Amino acid sequence: RVYDLRRPKAKQLCYTFAHDHMALCLAWLPDASAIVTGGADWTVSMWSGEDLSFLGSEMRHLGYVRCVAASYDCKRVASGSSDLCINVFSCAPFKYEEIKLEGHTSWIRWLH
């Protein structure tokens, strides 16, 4: 759900199903051009920041996607998972970049 918080009573702007299971994390790109979500269905999805249209989804993890973060230049997005890996995606177009950071000994819960 997306709300307009500039009003005294927050008005719901839209509602969309982001994942087949729970959405666990969300990040706005710094320029507000897109939203990235991660979920319990092991996917990372991207949505337009303007109208929330679906831009793409990738299933590259073998566990819950617990965190997502965008680069300051809005060119890449990283996702962390309970599969002990961090994956990197390009933003335009949204696709997996074949970059996987492995070797963690516990779930990745935060990315900044």
CSV table of N, CA and C in Angstrom, one decimal, residues 40-83:
chain,number,residue,atom,x,y,z
A,40,ALA,N,9.3,-13.0,0.7
A,40,ALA,CA,9.5,-14.4,1.2
A,40,ALA,C,9.3,-15.4,0.0
A,41,ASP,N,9.0,-15.0,-1.2
A,41,ASP,CA,9.0,-15.8,-2.3
A,41,ASP,C,10.3,-15.9,-3.1
A,42,TRP,N,11.4,-15.4,-2.4
A,42,TRP,CA,12.7,-15.4,-2.9
A,42,TRP,C,13.0,-14.5,-4.1
A,43,THR,N,12.1,-13.6,-4.4
A,43,THR,CA,12.2,-12.7,-5.5
A,43,THR,C,12.6,-11.2,-5.1
A,44,VAL,N,13.2,-10.5,-6.1
A,44,VAL,CA,13.4,-9.1,-6.0
A,44,VAL,C,12.6,-8.5,-7.1
A,45,SER,N,11.8,-7.5,-6.9
A,45,SER,CA,10.9,-6.9,-7.9
A,45,SER,C,11.2,-5.4,-7.9
A,46,MET,N,10.9,-4.8,-9.1
A,46,MET,CA,11.1,-3.4,-9.3
A,46,MET,C,9.8,-2.8,-9.8
A,47,TRP,N,9.4,-1.6,-9.3
A,47,TRP,CA,8.1,-0.9,-9.6
A,47,TRP,C,8.4,0.5,-10.0
A,48,SER,N,7.7,1.1,-10.9
A,48,SER,CA,7.9,2.5,-11.3
A,48,SER,C,7.5,3.4,-10.1
A,49,GLY,N,8.4,4.4,-9.9
A,49,GLY,CA,8.1,5.3,-8.8
A,49,GLY,C,7.0,6.3,-9.1
A,50,GLU,N,6.6,6.4,-10.3
A,50,GLU,CA,5.6,7.3,-10.7
A,50,GLU,C,4.2,6.7,-10.6
A,51,ASP,N,4.0,5.6,-11.3
A,51,ASP,CA,2.6,5.0,-11.3
A,51,ASP,C,2.5,3.6,-10.7
A,52,LEU,N,3.6,3.1,-10.1
A,52,LEU,CA,3.7,1.8,-9.5
A,52,LEU,C,3.5,0.7,-10.5
A,53,SER,N,3.8,0.9,-11.8
A,53,SER,CA,3.7,-0.2,-12.8
A,53,SER,C,4.8,-1.1,-12.6
A,54,PHE,N,4.6,-2.4,-12.8
A,54,PHE,CA,5.6,-3.4,-12.6
A,54,PHE,C,6.7,-3.4,-13.7
A,55,LEU,N,7.9,-3.3,-13.3
A,55,LEU,CA,9.1,-3.2,-14.2
A,55,LEU,C,9.8,-4.5,-14.4
A,56,GLY,N,9.7,-5.4,-13.4
A,56,GLY,CA,10.4,-6.7,-13.5
A,56,GLY,C,10.6,-7.4,-12.2
A,57,SER,N,10.9,-8.7,-12.3
A,57,SER,CA,11.2,-9.5,-11.1
A,57,SER,C,12.2,-10.6,-11.4
A,58,GLU,N,13.1,-10.9,-10.5
A,58,GLU,CA,14.1,-11.9,-10.6
A,58,GLU,C,14.1,-12.8,-9.4
A,59,MET,N,14.1,-14.1,-9.6
A,59,MET,CA,14.3,-15.1,-8.5
A,59,MET,C,15.7,-15.6,-8.6
A,60,ARG,N,16.6,-15.0,-7.8
A,60,ARG,CA,18.0,-15.3,-7.8
A,60,ARG,C,18.5,-15.8,-6.4
A,61,HIS,N,17.6,-15.8,-5.5
A,61,HIS,CA,18.0,-16.2,-4.1
A,61,HIS,C,17.4,-17.6,-3.8
A,62,LEU,N,18.0,-18.3,-2.9
A,62,LEU,CA,17.5,-19.6,-2.4
A,62,LEU,C,16.9,-19.5,-1.0
A,63,GLY,N,16.4,-18.3,-0.7
A,63,GLY,CA,15.8,-18.0,0.7
A,63,GLY,C,15.1,-16.7,0.6
A,64,TYR,N,14.5,-16.3,1.8
A,64,TYR,CA,13.8,-15.0,1.9
A,64,TYR,C,14.8,-13.9,1.5
A,65,VAL,N,14.3,-12.9,0.8
A,65,VAL,CA,15.0,-11.7,0.5
A,65,VAL,C,14.7,-10.8,1.7
A,66,ARG,N,15.7,-10.5,2.5
A,66,ARG,CA,15.5,-9.8,3.8
A,66,ARG,C,15.8,-8.3,3.7
A,67,CYS,N,16.6,-7.9,2.7
A,67,CYS,CA,16.9,-6.5,2.6
A,67,CYS,C,17.3,-6.1,1.1
A,68,VAL,N,17.0,-4.9,0.8
A,68,VAL,CA,17.4,-4.3,-0.5
A,68,VAL,C,17.9,-2.9,-0.3
A,69,ALA,N,18.8,-2.5,-1.2
A,69,ALA,CA,19.3,-1.1,-1.1
A,69,ALA,C,19.7,-0.7,-2.6
A,70,ALA,N,19.6,0.6,-2.8
A,70,ALA,CA,20.0,1.1,-4.1
A,70,ALA,C,21.2,1.9,-4.0
A,71,SER,N,22.0,2.0,-5.1
A,71,SER,CA,23.2,2.8,-5.2
A,71,SER,C,22.8,4.3,-5.3
A,72,TYR,N,23.7,5.2,-4.9
A,72,TYR,CA,23.4,6.6,-5.0
A,72,TYR,C,23.2,7.1,-6.4
A,73,ASP,N,23.8,6.5,-7.4
A,73,ASP,CA,23.7,6.9,-8.7
A,73,ASP,C,22.5,6.3,-9.4
A,74,CYS,N,21.7,5.4,-8.7
A,74,CYS,CA,20.5,4.8,-9.2
A,74,CYS,C,20.8,3.8,-10.3
A,75,LYS,N,22.0,3.3,-10.5
A,75,LYS,CA,22.3,2.4,-11.5
A,75,LYS,C,22.2,0.9,-11.1
A,76,ARG,N,22.3,0.7,-9.8
A,76,ARG,CA,22.3,-0.7,-9.3
A,76,ARG,C,21.5,-0.9,-8.0
A,77,VAL,N,21.1,-2.1,-7.8
A,77,VAL,CA,20.3,-2.5,-6.6
A,77,VAL,C,21.0,-3.7,-6.1
A,78,ALA,N,21.1,-3.8,-4.7
A,78,ALA,CA,21.6,-5.0,-4.1
A,78,ALA,C,20.5,-5.6,-3.2
A,79,SER,N,20.6,-7.0,-3.1
A,79,SER,CA,19.6,-7.7,-2.3
A,79,SER,C,20.4,-8.6,-1.4
A,80,GLY,N,19.9,-8.7,-0.1
A,80,GLY,CA,20.5,-9.7,0.8
A,80,GLY,C,19.5,-10.7,1.2
A,81,SER,N,19.9,-11.9,1.5
A,81,SER,CA,19.0,-13.0,1.7
A,81,SER,C,19.4,-13.9,2.9
A,82,SER,N,18.5,-14.8,3.3
A,82,SER,CA,18.8,-15.8,4.3
A,82,SER,C,19.6,-16.9,3.6
A,83,ASP,N,19.8,-16.9,2.3
A,83,ASP,CA,20.7,-17.9,1.7
A,83,ASP,C,22.2,-17.5,1.8
